[in-house]
Coordinates of C-alpha atoms (C1' of nucleotides) in Angstrom, one line a residue:
Chain A
M9 CA -19.7 1.6 6.8
T10 CA -19.3 1.2 3.6
N11 CA -20.2 3.4 1.1
D12 CA -23.3 4.9 2.0
K13 CA -24.1 8.1 3.2
D14 CA -23.3 7.2 7.1
E15 CA -20.4 8.6 8.6
I16 CA -19.3 5.4 8.9
P17 CA -15.8 4.8 8.0
C18 CA -14.5 2.2 5.6
P19 CA -12.2 0.1 7.4
M20 CA -11.1 -0.5 4.5
E21 CA -10.1 2.1 2.9
L22 CA -8.2 3.6 6.6
A23 CA -5.9 0.2 6.1
I24 CA -5.5 1.1 2.3
Q25 CA -4.2 4.9 2.9
L26 CA -1.3 3.0 4.8
I27 CA -0.1 1.2 2.2
N28 CA -1.5 2.8 -0.9
K29 CA 2.0 3.9 -1.4
K30 CA 4.2 2.5 -4.7
W31 CA 7.1 1.1 -2.6
V32 CA 5.7 0.9 1.4
I33 CA 4.4 -2.6 1.1
Q34 CA 7.5 -3.9 -0.1
I35 CA 9.4 -2.4 2.2
I36 CA 7.0 -4.0 5.2
R37 CA 7.9 -7.3 3.5
D38 CA 11.3 -6.7 3.7
M39 CA 11.1 -5.5 7.2
F40 CA 9.1 -9.3 8.2
F41 CA 12.2 -11.2 6.2
G42 CA 14.5 -10.0 8.3
K43 CA 15.9 -6.1 6.7
T44 CA 16.2 -3.5 8.7
H45 CA 18.9 -1.1 7.3
F46 CA 18.1 1.4 4.6
S47 CA 20.3 -0.4 2.7
E48 CA 18.9 -3.5 2.2
F49 CA 15.9 -2.1 1.2
K50 CA 17.3 -0.2 -2.0
E51 CA 18.6 -3.9 -2.3
D52 CA 16.9 -5.4 -5.7
K53 CA 14.6 -2.0 -6.0
P54 CA 16.4 0.0 -9.1
G55 CA 14.1 2.9 -9.2
L56 CA 14.2 3.4 -5.3
S57 CA 16.1 6.6 -5.0
N58 CA 17.6 7.9 -1.7
K59 CA 14.8 11.0 -1.5
V60 CA 11.9 8.4 -2.0
L61 CA 13.1 5.3 0.8
S62 CA 13.2 7.6 3.0
G63 CA 10.7 9.9 2.6
C64 CA 9.0 6.4 3.0
L65 CA 10.6 5.6 6.1
K66 CA 9.9 8.4 7.9
N67 CA 5.5 8.0 6.6
L68 CA 5.2 4.7 8.4
E69 CA 7.0 5.8 11.0
E70 CA 4.6 8.6 11.5
N71 CA 2.1 6.0 11.0
G72 CA 3.1 3.8 13.5
L73 CA 4.0 1.0 12.0
I74 CA 7.6 0.9 12.0
E75 CA 10.3 2.4 14.5
K76 CA 13.8 4.0 13.6
N77 CA 16.2 3.0 16.2
I78 CA 20.0 5.1 16.8
S79 CA 22.3 3.2 18.1
D80 CA 25.7 4.6 19.1
I81 CA 28.4 2.5 20.2
D82 CA 31.7 4.0 20.9
G83 CA 30.8 6.5 18.1
V84 CA 30.0 3.6 15.6
V85 CA 26.2 4.9 14.4
D86 CA 24.1 2.1 13.3
I87 CA 20.7 3.3 12.7
S88 CA 17.5 0.5 11.8
Y89 CA 14.2 0.0 11.5
N90 CA 12.1 -2.5 12.9
L91 CA 8.4 -2.9 12.4
T92 CA 5.6 -2.1 15.6
D93 CA 3.3 -3.9 17.1
H94 CA 0.6 -2.0 14.6
G95 CA 3.0 -3.0 11.3
R96 CA 3.6 -6.7 12.3
A97 CA -0.3 -6.8 12.1
L98 CA -0.4 -6.5 8.3
N99 CA 1.2 -9.7 8.0
K100 CA -2.1 -11.3 7.4
V101 CA -3.1 -8.8 4.6
I102 CA 0.3 -9.5 3.2
Y103 CA -0.1 -13.3 3.4
E104 CA -3.4 -12.9 1.4
L105 CA -2.1 -10.8 -1.4
A106 CA 1.2 -13.6 -2.1
M107 CA -1.5 -16.5 -1.8
Y108 CA -3.8 -14.8 -4.2
T109 CA -0.7 -14.5 -6.8
L110 CA 0.0 -18.2 -5.6
N111 CA -3.6 -19.6 -6.1
E112 CA -4.5 -17.5 -9.0
D113 CA -1.7 -19.1 -11.0
I114 CA -4.1 -22.5 -12.0
N115 CA -2.1 -23.2 -14.4
N116 CA 1.5 -22.9 -13.5
K117 CA 1.9 -20.3 -15.7
I118 CA 4.1 -18.4 -12.6
Y119 CA 5.2 -20.9 -10.6
D120 CA 5.2 -24.3 -10.6
D121 CA 4.0 -26.7 -7.9
E122 CA 7.4 -27.2 -5.8
Q123 CA 7.7 -23.5 -6.2
K124 CA 4.3 -22.7 -4.7
K125 CA 4.4 -25.0 -1.9
E126 CA 8.3 -23.9 -0.6
I127 CA 6.9 -19.6 -1.2
G128 CA 3.7 -20.5 1.0
E129 CA 5.8 -22.2 3.5
Y130 CA 7.9 -19.4 3.3
F131 CA 5.8 -16.8 3.5
R132 CA 3.9 -18.4 6.7
D133 CA 7.1 -18.7 8.1
K134 CA 8.1 -15.1 8.2
L135 CA 4.7 -14.3 8.6
N136 CA 4.0 -16.1 11.4
I137 CA 0.9 -17.3 10.1
D138 CA -0.4 -20.5 11.7
D139 CA -1.9 -23.1 9.3
N140 CA -4.9 -23.9 9.7
Chain B
M11 CA 11.3 -16.0 -4.5
T12 CA 11.0 -12.6 -2.1
N13 CA 14.1 -10.3 -3.2
D14 CA 16.8 -12.3 -3.6
K15 CA 18.6 -11.6 -6.9
D16 CA 16.8 -15.1 -8.4
E17 CA 14.9 -14.9 -10.6
I18 CA 11.2 -16.0 -8.9
P19 CA 8.8 -13.1 -8.9
C20 CA 7.2 -11.7 -5.6
P21 CA 3.5 -13.3 -5.8
M22 CA 2.8 -10.1 -3.0
E23 CA 3.9 -7.4 -5.1
L24 CA 2.7 -9.3 -8.5
A25 CA -0.7 -9.1 -6.9
I26 CA 0.3 -5.4 -5.2
Q27 CA 0.3 -4.4 -9.3
L28 CA -2.7 -5.2 -10.1
I29 CA -4.4 -3.1 -7.2
N30 CA -2.1 -0.3 -6.3
K31 CA -4.1 2.2 -7.8
K32 CA -5.9 4.7 -5.9
W33 CA -9.0 3.4 -6.7
V34 CA -8.8 0.3 -8.0
I35 CA -10.0 -1.3 -4.8
Q36 CA -12.9 0.8 -3.5
I37 CA -14.5 0.0 -6.8
I38 CA -13.6 -3.5 -6.1
R39 CA -15.3 -3.7 -3.1
D40 CA -17.9 -1.6 -4.6
M41 CA -18.6 -4.8 -6.1
F42 CA -18.5 -7.0 -3.8
F43 CA -21.2 -4.8 -2.0
G44 CA -23.8 -4.7 -5.1
K45 CA -22.3 -2.4 -7.2
T46 CA -22.6 -2.7 -11.3
H47 CA -23.0 1.1 -12.9
F48 CA -20.6 3.9 -13.8
S49 CA -22.8 6.0 -11.5
E50 CA -22.8 4.0 -8.7
F51 CA -19.0 3.6 -8.4
K52 CA -19.3 7.7 -8.6
E53 CA -21.7 7.5 -5.8
D54 CA -19.5 8.5 -2.3
K55 CA -16.2 9.5 -4.3
P56 CA -16.1 13.1 -4.8
G57 CA -13.0 13.7 -6.4
L58 CA -12.7 10.3 -8.8
S59 CA -13.4 12.0 -12.4
N60 CA -15.3 10.5 -15.0
K61 CA -11.5 10.3 -17.0
V62 CA -10.3 8.7 -13.4
L63 CA -13.2 6.1 -13.4
S64 CA -13.2 5.0 -16.6
G65 CA -9.6 4.3 -17.1
C66 CA -9.5 2.3 -13.4
L67 CA -12.8 0.1 -15.0
K68 CA -10.8 -0.7 -18.6
N69 CA -7.4 -1.1 -16.5
L70 CA -9.4 -3.6 -14.3
E71 CA -10.9 -5.6 -17.7
E72 CA -7.6 -5.7 -19.1
N73 CA -6.6 -7.5 -16.3
G74 CA -9.8 -9.7 -15.9
L75 CA -10.9 -8.8 -12.5
I76 CA -14.1 -7.3 -13.8
E77 CA -16.1 -8.0 -17.1
K78 CA -18.2 -5.5 -19.2
N79 CA -21.5 -6.4 -19.8
I80 CA -23.3 -4.9 -22.5
S81 CA -27.3 -5.1 -22.7
D82 CA -29.4 -3.7 -25.3
I83 CA -33.4 -4.3 -24.5
D84 CA -35.5 -3.4 -26.5
G85 CA -33.4 -0.1 -27.8
V86 CA -32.2 1.0 -23.8
V87 CA -28.8 -0.3 -23.3
D88 CA -27.0 -1.0 -20.2
I89 CA -23.7 -1.3 -19.2
S90 CA -23.0 -2.9 -16.4
Y91 CA -19.7 -4.1 -14.8
N92 CA -19.0 -7.7 -12.9
L93 CA -16.3 -9.4 -11.1
T94 CA -14.9 -12.3 -12.9
D95 CA -13.9 -15.0 -10.7
H96 CA -10.0 -13.2 -10.5
G97 CA -11.3 -10.4 -9.4
R98 CA -13.7 -12.5 -6.6
A99 CA -10.3 -14.0 -5.2
L100 CA -9.8 -10.9 -4.2
N101 CA -11.9 -11.4 -1.2
K102 CA -9.8 -12.6 1.7
V103 CA -7.3 -9.7 0.6
I104 CA -10.0 -7.2 1.2
Y105 CA -11.5 -9.2 4.3
E106 CA -8.2 -8.4 5.8
L107 CA -7.6 -5.0 5.1
A108 CA -11.0 -4.1 7.0
M109 CA -10.2 -6.7 9.9
Y110 CA -6.8 -5.0 10.1
T111 CA -8.5 -1.9 11.4
L112 CA -10.8 -2.9 13.3
N113 CA -9.0 -5.1 15.1
E114 CA -5.8 -2.3 15.3
D115 CA -8.4 0.3 16.4
I116 CA -7.7 -1.3 20.0
N117 CA -9.3 1.5 22.3
N118 CA -12.2 2.1 19.9
K119 CA -11.7 5.6 18.9
I120 CA -13.1 5.1 15.0
Y121 CA -15.4 2.4 15.7
D122 CA -17.4 1.0 18.7
D123 CA -17.9 -2.7 19.6
E124 CA -21.5 -2.9 18.8
Q125 CA -20.1 -1.4 15.2
K126 CA -17.0 -3.0 14.8
K127 CA -19.3 -6.4 15.1
E128 CA -22.1 -5.5 13.0
I129 CA -19.2 -4.1 10.3
G130 CA -17.4 -7.7 10.5
E131 CA -20.6 -9.6 9.8
Y132 CA -21.3 -7.6 6.6
F133 CA -17.9 -7.9 4.9
R134 CA -17.8 -11.8 5.9
D135 CA -21.3 -11.8 4.5
K136 CA -20.6 -9.9 1.0
L137 CA -17.4 -11.1 0.5
N138 CA -18.2 -15.3 1.5
I139 CA -16.2 -15.2 3.7
D140 CA -16.4 -18.4 6.2
D141 CA -16.3 -17.7 9.9
N142 CA -13.9 -19.9 11.6
Chain C
dC14 C1' 26.3 4.5 5.8
dG15 C1' 22.2 7.5 6.4
dG16 C1' 19.9 10.6 4.5
dG17 C1' 18.7 15.8 3.1
dA18 C1' 18.4 19.4 -1.1
dT19 C1' 17.6 20.4 -5.8
dC20 C1' 16.2 20.1 -10.5
dC21 C1' 13.7 18.7 -13.7
dG22 C1' 10.1 15.3 -17.3
dG23 C1' 6.7 12.6 -17.1
dA24 C1' 2.7 10.4 -14.9
dT25 C1' -2.1 11.3 -13.1
dG26 C1' -5.6 12.9 -10.8
dG27 C1' -9.0 16.5 -11.3
dA28 C1' -12.1 19.7 -13.1
dT29 C1' -14.9 20.9 -17.0
dA30 C1' -17.6 20.6 -20.7
dC31 C1' -19.5 18.0 -24.6
dT32 C1' -21.3 13.4 -27.1
dG33 C1' -24.2 9.7 -28.5
Chain D
dC3 C1' -26.6 7.5 -18.4
dA4 C1' -21.4 6.5 -19.9
dG5 C1' -18.1 7.7 -21.2
dT6 C1' -14.8 11.2 -24.6
dA7 C1' -11.9 15.6 -25.0
dT8 C1' -9.3 19.4 -23.4
dC9 C1' -6.6 21.6 -20.2
dC10 C1' -4.1 22.3 -16.2
dA11 C1' -2.0 21.5 -11.9
dT12 C1' 0.7 18.3 -9.6
dC13 C1' 2.8 14.8 -7.2
dC14 C1' 6.4 11.6 -7.8
dG15 C1' 10.1 9.3 -9.2
dG16 C1' 14.8 9.4 -10.7
dA17 C1' 18.9 11.7 -11.1
dT18 C1' 23.1 14.4 -9.1
dC19 C1' 25.3 15.9 -5.6
dC20 C1' 26.2 17.2 -0.8
dC21 C1' 26.6 16.4 4.1
dG22 C1' 27.6 14.3 8.9

DNA sequence: CGGGATCCGGATGGATACTG
DNA sequence: CAGTATCCATCCGGATCCCG
């Protein structure tokens, strides 16, 4: 399953292929945090061009992680993106990535204790992680 | 903390920066699975060139995720790489990545139930994940 | 507003050859 | 065995302009 010469692919590698592109995870995180529109994904991401963003969204859609919704109400077209179940299943991965940074910030060089607590709660809330 | 205009960096992004390079996670996984030598990391990775691998290792060392050990016993030089505590703390991230693929393989298109069980156990063992 | 088309420069990756 | 040195291709990102 791992790196031996058998034919069984490594499940970690398959997962990585889905998200191992510069902006992809951040976009997915944005969606967990409530963003749905093209222009919203561009906020706070200087350096993310239209071309790259639309490429990412197309890519995510092809991989079944998000879905594109087009509504046309009285001629007002609204395009939004939402996570699919398949995309939402990445919540634990995203959570562990965030926890890694928080836990490894041993001497509070980045966050103080209060911030760590708040951030942890925020992620658990938005990512629907049940505390243990 | 997240994507708002405040100064607190997103912890997920910081974690991603460490591992968001093509071969880095696979190398870390290899180390969890027992590999320690340059030539071992190249096994089963056609397309990973010496230059890229040595760049990755250097990068990982600079980020404090691995450490390089040189032993010279009777003129026989042995260079090995090992995870640091900081690197080992990525175990849950790797685990959740693997679990994602296993869990989302709903119709057993990739793995059968037996394989999923074995792979899960293997990862938990090597990554030192305590079952719940 | 949500993109597609084009152009361009720099970073990156891979192959190969070579070295201690 | 563990790299370094070169060379080359390509990809990718960013800017800009354009379109419905």
